[in-house]
Amino acid sequence: MYRSHPSTENGTQYDDGRRRHSVESSPYILPNDLTEAERLDAQHYMVRYCFQGNYNVRLDPNADLKILDVATGTAVWALEMARDFPKAQIYGVDMSFIATPESRNKVVPPNCHIQLANILEGLPYPDNHFDFIYQRLLVYALTPAQRKKLNAELFRVLKPQGHVQLVESDGLIYNAGPNADIVNRLSLESAMKRSVDPKDVQHMKPGLRKVGFTQINSFNIALPVGEWGGRLGQMSRDNMHGLANIWLKGDLGRYTHEECEAALVEIDKECEQLQSFYKIWLVVGQKPLPESA
């Protein structure tokens, strides 16, 4: 199931009690420990619930497809797609693989393949190889220049008439109260410190067009944060707690555990009173046939 690339095998760094990667070329901010793996799995279920499925393009479950999950993380999306598309070959690629004990105990379908590789050095696949590519929530992983380069790589490895689907958020809490505003400020400052601009995700549609994609459709939704948003709002609130812990306790916030817990109580109150929300963008594009076709 697993293959690795030498550039991913250079250890980890510890910061604020959280384990992080040590790939020098990557500005990725978030941890890669068990706590983060659990948050990522819960985030997957939240996004799947939000969009009523794992993908938003037409895919034939009986076809011999090749499908790629870019920055697969815990591989939960890839594993589910492998089970839902038994005749397809599902590939996940990431610079590090983290998994919860639950996912480690799951039987891996034979059609699921996970490769360790630094996607910033290019996708380790041939041209025109995949029928569908899925990429989600790399808001804190790419500088604007790296996102442009990766868009070109997505275009290269996708088959003509294949589709790419991008799902992103800028990570900001909208209708934020004063305590949530602190989280927003810390997330932006932490990102910009590493040359990552979270607001760059708002330009995914023209970014895909520039590298050659056509038939591009996009929309954004308001993802509620808190009990006021029902089940989805509760899932989003729990995800917000995981992210807020990272920003508040990080090298810029330096909150203690007790201070962080107290802040989260106040943020939850603000989110209910102000009906706070995140913005999520979904963009789908198609690779056209060669002009000579």
PDB file of C-alpha atoms in Angstrom, residues 20-292:
ATOM      1  CA  ARG A  20       5.296  18.717  12.987  1.00  0.00           C
ATOM      2  CA  HIS A  21       7.037  17.754   9.759  1.00  0.00           C
ATOM      3  CA  SER A  22      10.523  19.040   8.950  1.00  0.00           C
ATOM      4  CA  VAL A  23      10.339  19.259   5.150  1.00  0.00           C
ATOM      5  CA  GLU A  24      12.215  22.496   4.526  1.00  0.00           C
ATOM      6  CA  SER A  25      10.482  23.366   1.259  1.00  0.00           C
ATOM      7  CA  SER A  26       7.014  23.145   2.800  1.00  0.00           C
ATOM      8  CA  PRO A  27       5.436  26.049   4.706  1.00  0.00           C
ATOM      9  CA  TYR A  28       2.776  23.726   6.179  1.00  0.00           C
ATOM     10  CA  ILE A  29       1.840  25.020   9.607  1.00  0.00           C
ATOM     11  CA  LEU A  30      -0.394  22.388  11.171  1.00  0.00           C
ATOM     12  CA  PRO A  31       0.806  19.421  13.274  1.00  0.00           C
ATOM     13  CA  ASN A  32       1.027  15.814  12.042  1.00  0.00           C
ATOM     14  CA  ASP A  33       0.379  13.991  15.312  1.00  0.00           C
ATOM     15  CA  LEU A  34      -2.455  11.768  16.550  1.00  0.00           C
ATOM     16  CA  THR A  35      -4.524  14.716  17.796  1.00  0.00           C
ATOM     17  CA  GLU A  36      -4.353  16.273  14.338  1.00  0.00           C
ATOM     18  CA  ALA A  37      -5.182  12.941  12.677  1.00  0.00           C
ATOM     19  CA  GLU A  38      -8.371  12.744  14.726  1.00  0.00           C
ATOM     20  CA  ARG A  39      -9.256  16.331  13.777  1.00  0.00           C
ATOM     21  CA  LEU A  40      -8.621  15.608  10.088  1.00  0.00           C
ATOM     22  CA  ASP A  41     -10.855  12.532  10.143  1.00  0.00           C
ATOM     23  CA  ALA A  42     -13.640  14.506  11.842  1.00  0.00           C
ATOM     24  CA  GLN A  43     -13.114  17.319   9.326  1.00  0.00           C
ATOM     25  CA  HIS A  44     -13.521  14.777   6.503  1.00  0.00           C
ATOM     26  CA  TYR A  45     -16.898  13.662   7.864  1.00  0.00           C
ATOM     27  CA  MET A  46     -17.927  17.314   8.217  1.00  0.00           C
ATOM     28  CA  VAL A  47     -17.037  18.126   4.584  1.00  0.00           C
ATOM     29  CA  ARG A  48     -18.697  14.939   3.333  1.00  0.00           C
ATOM     30  CA  TYR A  49     -21.865  15.807   5.266  1.00  0.00           C
ATOM     31  CA  CYS A  50     -21.736  19.392   4.025  1.00  0.00           C
ATOM     32  CA  PHE A  51     -21.519  18.424   0.338  1.00  0.00           C
ATOM     33  CA  GLN A  52     -23.612  15.252   0.683  1.00  0.00           C
ATOM     34  CA  GLY A  53     -20.865  12.971  -0.553  1.00  0.00           C
ATOM     35  CA  ASN A  54     -17.181  12.573  -1.314  1.00  0.00           C
ATOM     36  CA  TYR A  55     -17.265  14.142  -4.772  1.00  0.00           C
ATOM     37  CA  ASN A  56     -19.416  16.460  -6.869  1.00  0.00           C
ATOM     38  CA  VAL A  57     -18.728  15.297 -10.424  1.00  0.00           C
ATOM     39  CA  ARG A  58     -20.159  12.429 -12.450  1.00  0.00           C
ATOM     40  CA  LEU A  59     -18.179   9.235 -11.872  1.00  0.00           C
ATOM     41  CA  ASP A  60     -19.124   5.746 -13.038  1.00  0.00           C
ATOM     42  CA  PRO A  61     -18.714   3.332 -10.075  1.00  0.00           C
ATOM     43  CA  ASN A  62     -18.354   0.436 -12.529  1.00  0.00           C
ATOM     44  CA  ALA A  63     -15.599   1.996 -14.618  1.00  0.00           C
ATOM     45  CA  ASP A  64     -11.874   1.239 -14.412  1.00  0.00           C
ATOM     46  CA  LEU A  65     -10.972   4.718 -13.195  1.00  0.00           C
ATOM     47  CA  LYS A  66      -7.739   6.095 -11.817  1.00  0.00           C
ATOM     48  CA  ILE A  67      -8.431   8.595  -9.012  1.00  0.00           C
ATOM     49  CA  LEU A  68      -5.920  10.739  -7.118  1.00  0.00           C
ATOM     50  CA  ASP A  69      -6.255  12.279  -3.655  1.00  0.00           C
ATOM     51  CA  VAL A  70      -3.680  15.088  -3.351  1.00  0.00           C
ATOM     52  CA  ALA A  71      -2.392  15.639   0.208  1.00  0.00           C
ATOM     53  CA  THR A  72      -4.284  12.592   1.435  1.00  0.00           C
ATOM     54  CA  GLY A  73      -3.496  13.127   5.145  1.00  0.00           C
ATOM     55  CA  THR A  74      -5.028  10.211   7.026  1.00  0.00           C
ATOM     56  CA  ALA A  75      -6.177   8.694   3.704  1.00  0.00           C
ATOM     57  CA  VAL A  76      -9.766   8.489   4.966  1.00  0.00           C
ATOM     58  CA  TRP A  77     -11.146   9.914   1.682  1.00  0.00           C
ATOM     59  CA  ALA A  78      -9.021   7.557  -0.416  1.00  0.00           C
ATOM     60  CA  LEU A  79     -10.065   4.532   1.637  1.00  0.00           C
ATOM     61  CA  GLU A  80     -13.762   5.367   1.306  1.00  0.00           C
ATOM     62  CA  MET A  81     -13.432   5.927  -2.442  1.00  0.00           C
ATOM     63  CA  ALA A  82     -11.607   2.602  -2.822  1.00  0.00           C
ATOM     64  CA  ARG A  83     -14.527   0.817  -1.190  1.00  0.00           C
ATOM     65  CA  ASP A  84     -17.134   2.762  -3.205  1.00  0.00           C
ATOM     66  CA  PHE A  85     -15.277   2.222  -6.512  1.00  0.00           C
ATOM     67  CA  PRO A  86     -14.014  -1.383  -6.345  1.00  0.00           C
ATOM     68  CA  LYS A  87     -13.028  -1.416 -10.026  1.00  0.00           C
ATOM     69  CA  ALA A  88     -11.061   1.831  -9.757  1.00  0.00           C
ATOM     70  CA  GLN A  89      -7.503   2.380  -8.589  1.00  0.00           C
ATOM     71  CA  ILE A  90      -7.339   5.047  -5.872  1.00  0.00           C
ATOM     72  CA  TYR A  91      -4.056   6.830  -5.177  1.00  0.00           C
ATOM     73  CA  GLY A  92      -3.275   9.098  -2.247  1.00  0.00           C
ATOM     74  CA  VAL A  93      -0.106  11.173  -2.005  1.00  0.00           C
ATOM     75  CA  ASP A  94       1.254  13.236   0.896  1.00  0.00           C
ATOM     76  CA  MET A  95       4.584  14.229   2.387  1.00  0.00           C
ATOM     77  CA  SER A  96       3.648  12.461   5.635  1.00  0.00           C
ATOM     78  CA  PHE A  97       1.029   9.911   6.568  1.00  0.00           C
ATOM     79  CA  ILE A  98      -0.791  10.082   9.886  1.00  0.00           C
ATOM     80  CA  ALA A  99      -3.531   7.745  11.003  1.00  0.00           C
ATOM     81  CA  THR A 100      -5.761   7.183  13.994  1.00  0.00           C
ATOM     82  CA  PRO A 101      -5.682   3.778  15.736  1.00  0.00           C
ATOM     83  CA  GLU A 102      -9.142   3.139  14.266  1.00  0.00           C
ATOM     84  CA  SER A 103      -7.971   3.670  10.702  1.00  0.00           C
ATOM     85  CA  ARG A 104      -4.837   1.595  11.256  1.00  0.00           C
ATOM     86  CA  ASN A 105      -7.026  -1.361  12.156  1.00  0.00           C
ATOM     87  CA  LYS A 106      -9.157  -1.093   9.040  1.00  0.00           C
ATOM     88  CA  VAL A 107      -8.621  -3.515   6.201  1.00  0.00           C
ATOM     89  CA  VAL A 108      -7.040  -1.603   3.314  1.00  0.00           C
ATOM     90  CA  PRO A 109      -8.718  -2.386  -0.008  1.00  0.00           C
ATOM     91  CA  PRO A 110      -6.247  -3.776  -2.580  1.00  0.00           C
ATOM     92  CA  ASN A 111      -7.161  -0.943  -4.960  1.00  0.00           C
ATOM     93  CA  CYS A 112      -5.964   1.780  -2.548  1.00  0.00           C
ATOM     94  CA  HIS A 113      -2.376   2.973  -2.906  1.00  0.00           C
ATOM     95  CA  ILE A 114      -0.709   5.552  -0.651  1.00  0.00           C
ATOM     96  CA  GLN A 115       2.582   7.166  -1.655  1.00  0.00           C
ATOM     97  CA  LEU A 116       4.781   9.419   0.460  1.00  0.00           C
ATOM     98  CA  ALA A 117       6.160  12.250  -1.656  1.00  0.00           C
ATOM     99  CA  ASN A 118       6.598  16.008  -1.450  1.00  0.00           C
ATOM    100  CA  ILE A 119       3.953  17.381  -3.813  1.00  0.00           C
ATOM    101  CA  LEU A 120       5.843  20.696  -3.919  1.00  0.00           C
ATOM    102  CA  GLU A 121       8.504  18.896  -5.961  1.00  0.00           C
ATOM    103  CA  GLY A 122       5.907  17.725  -8.465  1.00  0.00           C
ATOM    104  CA  LEU A 123       3.372  14.916  -8.521  1.00  0.00           C
ATOM    105  CA  PRO A 124       5.145  11.540  -8.972  1.00  0.00           C
ATOM    106  CA  TYR A 125       2.874  10.364 -11.781  1.00  0.00           C
ATOM    107  CA  PRO A 126       3.019  10.387 -15.596  1.00  0.00           C
ATOM    108  CA  ASP A 127       1.151  12.796 -17.846  1.00  0.00           C
ATOM    109  CA  ASN A 128      -2.549  12.195 -18.609  1.00  0.00           C
ATOM    110  CA  HIS A 129      -2.830   9.482 -15.960  1.00  0.00           C
ATOM    111  CA  PHE A 130      -5.911  10.182 -13.799  1.00  0.00           C
ATOM    112  CA  ASP A 131      -9.630  10.407 -14.551  1.00  0.00           C
ATOM    113  CA  PHE A 132     -10.434  12.422 -11.417  1.00  0.00           C
ATOM    114  CA  ILE A 133      -8.305  14.412  -8.967  1.00  0.00           C
ATOM    115  CA  TYR A 134      -9.490  15.570  -5.561  1.00  0.00           C
ATOM    116  CA  GLN A 135      -7.696  18.149  -3.432  1.00  0.00           C
ATOM    117  CA  ARG A 136      -8.987  19.544  -0.156  1.00  0.00           C
ATOM    118  CA  LEU A 137      -8.095  22.156   2.456  1.00  0.00           C
ATOM    119  CA  LEU A 138      -4.488  23.003   1.648  1.00  0.00           C
ATOM    120  CA  VAL A 139      -5.073  26.562   2.816  1.00  0.00           C
ATOM    121  CA  TYR A 140      -2.132  26.439   5.257  1.00  0.00           C
ATOM    122  CA  ALA A 141       0.101  24.290   3.054  1.00  0.00           C
ATOM    123  CA  LEU A 142       0.821  26.390  -0.037  1.00  0.00           C
ATOM    124  CA  THR A 143       2.226  29.793  -0.834  1.00  0.00           C
ATOM    125  CA  PRO A 144       0.514  31.526  -3.792  1.00  0.00           C
ATOM    126  CA  ALA A 145       3.457  30.571  -6.035  1.00  0.00           C
ATOM    127  CA  GLN A 146       3.318  26.934  -4.894  1.00  0.00           C
ATOM    128  CA  ARG A 147      -0.430  26.791  -5.524  1.00  0.00           C
ATOM    129  CA  LYS A 148       0.118  27.993  -9.110  1.00  0.00           C
ATOM    130  CA  LYS A 149       2.784  25.340  -9.639  1.00  0.00           C
ATOM    131  CA  LEU A 150       0.574  22.624  -8.169  1.00  0.00           C
ATOM    132  CA  ASN A 151      -2.353  23.691 -10.384  1.00  0.00           C
ATOM    133  CA  ALA A 152      -0.110  23.088 -13.384  1.00  0.00           C
ATOM    134  CA  GLU A 153       0.803  19.655 -12.029  1.00  0.00           C
ATOM    135  CA  LEU A 154      -2.867  18.768 -11.552  1.00  0.00           C
ATOM    136  CA  PHE A 155      -3.453  19.685 -15.194  1.00  0.00           C
ATOM    137  CA  ARG A 156      -0.453  17.635 -16.347  1.00  0.00           C
ATOM    138  CA  VAL A 157      -1.379  14.353 -14.669  1.00  0.00           C
ATOM    139  CA  LEU A 158      -5.112  14.573 -15.432  1.00  0.00           C
ATOM    140  CA  LYS A 159      -6.455  12.845 -18.531  1.00  0.00           C
ATOM    141  CA  PRO A 160      -8.177  14.951 -21.190  1.00  0.00           C
ATOM    142  CA  GLN A 161     -11.883  15.275 -20.273  1.00  0.00           C
ATOM    143  CA  GLY A 162     -11.015  14.335 -16.683  1.00  0.00           C
ATOM    144  CA  HIS A 163     -12.133  16.509 -13.780  1.00  0.00           C
ATOM    145  CA  VAL A 164     -10.427  18.139 -10.809  1.00  0.00           C
ATOM    146  CA  GLN A 165     -12.292  19.136  -7.652  1.00  0.00           C
ATOM    147  CA  LEU A 166     -10.858  21.598  -5.148  1.00  0.00           C
ATOM    148  CA  VAL A 167     -12.392  22.290  -1.731  1.00  0.00           C
ATOM    149  CA  GLU A 168     -10.971  25.127   0.352  1.00  0.00           C
ATOM    150  CA  SER A 169     -11.619  27.553   3.184  1.00  0.00           C
ATOM    151  CA  ASP A 170      -9.669  30.642   4.178  1.00  0.00           C
ATOM    152  CA  GLY A 171      -9.896  29.448   7.793  1.00  0.00           C
ATOM    153  CA  LEU A 172     -11.475  32.697   9.010  1.00  0.00           C
ATOM    154  CA  ILE A 173     -14.476  32.904  11.311  1.00  0.00           C
ATOM    155  CA  TYR A 174     -16.998  35.362   9.881  1.00  0.00           C
ATOM    156  CA  ASN A 175     -19.402  37.336  12.084  1.00  0.00           C
ATOM    157  CA  ALA A 176     -16.673  36.928  14.678  1.00  0.00           C
ATOM    158  CA  GLY A 177     -16.780  38.265  18.222  1.00  0.00           C
ATOM    159  CA  PRO A 178     -13.709  39.712  19.966  1.00  0.00           C
ATOM    160  CA  ASN A 179     -12.317  36.358  21.094  1.00  0.00           C
ATOM    161  CA  ALA A 180     -12.869  34.704  17.717  1.00  0.00           C
ATOM    162  CA  ASP A 181     -11.187  37.733  16.144  1.00  0.00           C
ATOM    163  CA  ILE A 182      -8.068  36.884  18.137  1.00  0.00           C
ATOM    164  CA  VAL A 183      -8.082  33.406  16.589  1.00  0.00           C
ATOM    165  CA  ASN A 184      -8.516  34.952  13.135  1.00  0.00           C
ATOM    166  CA  ARG A 185      -5.599  37.299  13.706  1.00  0.00           C
ATOM    167  CA  LEU A 186      -3.318  34.547  14.980  1.00  0.00           C
ATOM    168  CA  SER A 187      -4.169  32.234  12.091  1.00  0.00           C
ATOM    169  CA  LEU A 188      -3.454  34.960   9.530  1.00  0.00           C
ATOM    170  CA  GLU A 189      -0.231  36.078  11.202  1.00  0.00           C
ATOM    171  CA  SER A 190       0.993  32.495  11.585  1.00  0.00           C
ATOM    172  CA  ALA A 191       0.311  31.836   7.913  1.00  0.00           C
ATOM    173  CA  MET A 192       1.760  35.075   6.562  1.00  0.00           C
ATOM    174  CA  LYS A 193       4.884  34.484   8.645  1.00  0.00           C
ATOM    175  CA  ARG A 194       5.462  31.486   6.347  1.00  0.00           C
ATOM    176  CA  SER A 195       4.498  33.366   3.155  1.00  0.00           C
ATOM    177  CA  VAL A 196       1.116  31.613   3.051  1.00  0.00           C
ATOM    178  CA  ASP A 197      -1.886  33.822   2.244  1.00  0.00           C
ATOM    179  CA  PRO A 198      -5.115  32.049   3.305  1.00  0.00           C
ATOM    180  CA  LYS A 199      -7.199  34.478   1.237  1.00  0.00           C
ATOM    181  CA  ASP A 200      -5.510  33.179  -1.921  1.00  0.00           C
ATOM    182  CA  VAL A 201      -8.050  30.311  -1.945  1.00  0.00           C
ATOM    183  CA  GLN A 202     -10.666  32.846  -3.054  1.00  0.00           C
ATOM    184  CA  HIS A 203      -8.954  32.912  -6.476  1.00  0.00           C
ATOM    185  CA  MET A 204      -8.997  29.195  -7.271  1.00  0.00           C
ATOM    186  CA  LYS A 205     -11.294  29.566 -10.289  1.00  0.00           C
ATOM    187  CA  PRO A 206      -9.018  31.958 -12.252  1.00  0.00           C
ATOM    188  CA  GLY A 207      -6.034  29.939 -11.027  1.00  0.00           C
ATOM    189  CA  LEU A 208      -7.352  26.803 -12.737  1.00  0.00           C
ATOM    190  CA  ARG A 209      -8.250  28.738 -15.870  1.00  0.00           C
ATOM    191  CA  LYS A 210      -4.700  30.078 -16.181  1.00  0.00           C
ATOM    192  CA  VAL A 211      -3.176  26.599 -16.448  1.00  0.00           C
ATOM    193  CA  GLY A 212      -5.683  25.408 -19.050  1.00  0.00           C
ATOM    194  CA  PHE A 213      -8.754  24.025 -17.289  1.00  0.00           C
ATOM    195  CA  THR A 214     -12.150  24.728 -18.845  1.00  0.00           C
ATOM    196  CA  GLN A 215     -15.792  24.180 -17.876  1.00  0.00           C
ATOM    197  CA  ILE A 216     -14.947  25.612 -14.466  1.00  0.00           C
ATOM    198  CA  ASN A 217     -17.772  25.861 -11.959  1.00  0.00           C
ATOM    199  CA  SER A 218     -17.505  27.205  -8.430  1.00  0.00           C
ATOM    200  CA  PHE A 219     -19.646  28.151  -5.512  1.00  0.00           C
ATOM    201  CA  ASN A 220     -19.144  28.958  -1.866  1.00  0.00           C
ATOM    202  CA  ILE A 221     -21.240  28.202   1.160  1.00  0.00           C
ATOM    203  CA  ALA A 222     -21.490  29.550   4.676  1.00  0.00           C
ATOM    204  CA  LEU A 223     -20.536  26.769   7.083  1.00  0.00           C
ATOM    205  CA  PRO A 224     -22.230  27.496  10.437  1.00  0.00           C
ATOM    206  CA  VAL A 225     -20.183  27.344  13.625  1.00  0.00           C
ATOM    207  CA  GLY A 226     -22.114  26.305  16.718  1.00  0.00           C
ATOM    208  CA  GLU A 227     -25.363  24.776  17.917  1.00  0.00           C
ATOM    209  CA  TRP A 228     -27.351  27.337  15.929  1.00  0.00           C
ATOM    210  CA  GLY A 229     -26.281  25.512  12.755  1.00  0.00           C
ATOM    211  CA  GLY A 230     -27.622  22.093  13.789  1.00  0.00           C
ATOM    212  CA  ARG A 231     -25.538  18.961  13.283  1.00  0.00           C
ATOM    213  CA  LEU A 232     -23.295  20.618  10.703  1.00  0.00           C
ATOM    214  CA  GLY A 233     -22.733  23.568  13.015  1.00  0.00           C
ATOM    215  CA  GLN A 234     -21.747  21.234  15.844  1.00  0.00           C
ATOM    216  CA  MET A 235     -19.247  19.437  13.617  1.00  0.00           C
ATOM    217  CA  SER A 236     -17.862  22.778  12.468  1.00  0.00           C
ATOM    218  CA  ARG A 237     -17.579  24.018  16.063  1.00  0.00           C
ATOM    219  CA  ASP A 238     -15.576  20.942  17.051  1.00  0.00           C
ATOM    220  CA  ASN A 239     -13.277  21.490  14.082  1.00  0.00           C
ATOM    221  CA  MET A 240     -12.904  25.146  15.059  1.00  0.00           C
ATOM    222  CA  HIS A 241     -11.866  24.079  18.567  1.00  0.00           C
ATOM    223  CA  GLY A 242      -9.072  21.927  17.121  1.00  0.00           C
ATOM    224  CA  LEU A 243      -7.768  24.750  14.950  1.00  0.00           C
ATOM    225  CA  ALA A 244      -8.165  27.414  17.650  1.00  0.00           C
ATOM    226  CA  ASN A 245      -6.092  25.284  20.018  1.00  0.00           C
ATOM    227  CA  ILE A 246      -3.266  25.335  17.463  1.00  0.00           C
ATOM    228  CA  TRP A 247      -3.363  29.112  16.974  1.00  0.00           C
ATOM    229  CA  LEU A 248      -3.896  30.085  20.620  1.00  0.00           C
ATOM    230  CA  LYS A 249      -1.172  27.785  21.955  1.00  0.00           C
ATOM    231  CA  GLY A 250       1.205  28.396  19.070  1.00  0.00           C
ATOM    232  CA  ASP A 251       4.343  30.505  18.910  1.00  0.00           C
ATOM    233  CA  LEU A 252       2.329  33.707  18.465  1.00  0.00           C
ATOM    234  CA  GLY A 253      -0.543  33.077  20.895  1.00  0.00           C
ATOM    235  CA  ARG A 254       1.306  31.253  23.682  1.00  0.00           C
ATOM    236  CA  TYR A 255      -1.891  30.626  25.661  1.00  0.00           C
ATOM    237  CA  THR A 256      -1.744  28.127  28.488  1.00  0.00           C
ATOM    238  CA  HIS A 257      -4.116  25.155  28.374  1.00  0.00           C
ATOM    239  CA  GLU A 258      -6.368  26.834  30.931  1.00  0.00           C
ATOM    240  CA  GLU A 259      -6.381  30.144  29.062  1.00  0.00           C
ATOM    241  CA  CYS A 260      -7.211  28.362  25.836  1.00  0.00           C
ATOM    242  CA  GLU A 261     -10.118  26.458  27.366  1.00  0.00           C
ATOM    243  CA  ALA A 262     -11.518  29.682  28.830  1.00  0.00           C
ATOM    244  CA  ALA A 263     -11.192  31.423  25.473  1.00  0.00           C
ATOM    245  CA  LEU A 264     -13.046  28.606  23.700  1.00  0.00           C
ATOM    246  CA  VAL A 265     -15.978  28.966  26.095  1.00  0.00           C
ATOM    247  CA  GLU A 266     -16.239  32.645  25.178  1.00  0.00           C
ATOM    248  CA  ILE A 267     -15.825  31.940  21.465  1.00  0.00           C
ATOM    249  CA  ASP A 268     -18.662  29.402  21.593  1.00  0.00           C
ATOM    250  CA  LYS A 269     -20.913  32.018  23.187  1.00  0.00           C
ATOM    251  CA  GLU A 270     -19.988  34.551  20.519  1.00  0.00           C
ATOM    252  CA  CYS A 271     -20.646  32.090  17.711  1.00  0.00           C
ATOM    253  CA  GLU A 272     -24.137  31.390  19.032  1.00  0.00           C
ATOM    254  CA  GLN A 273     -24.991  35.041  19.579  1.00  0.00           C
ATOM    255  CA  LEU A 274     -23.597  36.264  16.249  1.00  0.00           C
ATOM    256  CA  GLN A 275     -24.328  33.145  14.172  1.00  0.00           C
ATOM    257  CA  SER A 276     -20.724  32.900  13.083  1.00  0.00           C
ATOM    258  CA  PHE A 277     -19.651  30.859  10.086  1.00  0.00           C
ATOM    259  CA  TYR A 278     -16.741  29.767   7.891  1.00  0.00           C
ATOM    260  CA  LYS A 279     -16.703  30.171   4.122  1.00  0.00           C
ATOM    261  CA  ILE A 280     -16.000  27.107   2.001  1.00  0.00           C
ATOM    262  CA  TRP A 281     -15.274  27.216  -1.716  1.00  0.00           C
ATOM    263  CA  LEU A 282     -15.819  24.274  -4.068  1.00  0.00           C
ATOM    264  CA  VAL A 283     -14.346  24.495  -7.585  1.00  0.00           C
ATOM    265  CA  VAL A 284     -14.594  21.893 -10.347  1.00  0.00           C
ATOM    266  CA  GLY A 285     -12.729  22.096 -13.651  1.00  0.00           C
ATOM    267  CA  GLN A 286     -12.214  19.867 -16.684  1.00  0.00           C
ATOM    268  CA  LYS A 287      -9.119  19.257 -18.790  1.00  0.00           C
ATOM    269  CA  PRO A 288     -10.041  19.802 -22.446  1.00  0.00           C
ATOM    270  CA  LEU A 289      -9.149  17.542 -25.336  1.00  0.00           C
ATOM    271  CA  PRO A 290      -5.994  18.567 -27.249  1.00  0.00           C
ATOM    272  CA  GLU A 291      -6.765  21.111 -29.949  1.00  0.00           C
ATOM    273  CA  SER A 292      -5.708  18.623 -32.611  1.00  0.00           C
TER     274      SER A 292
END
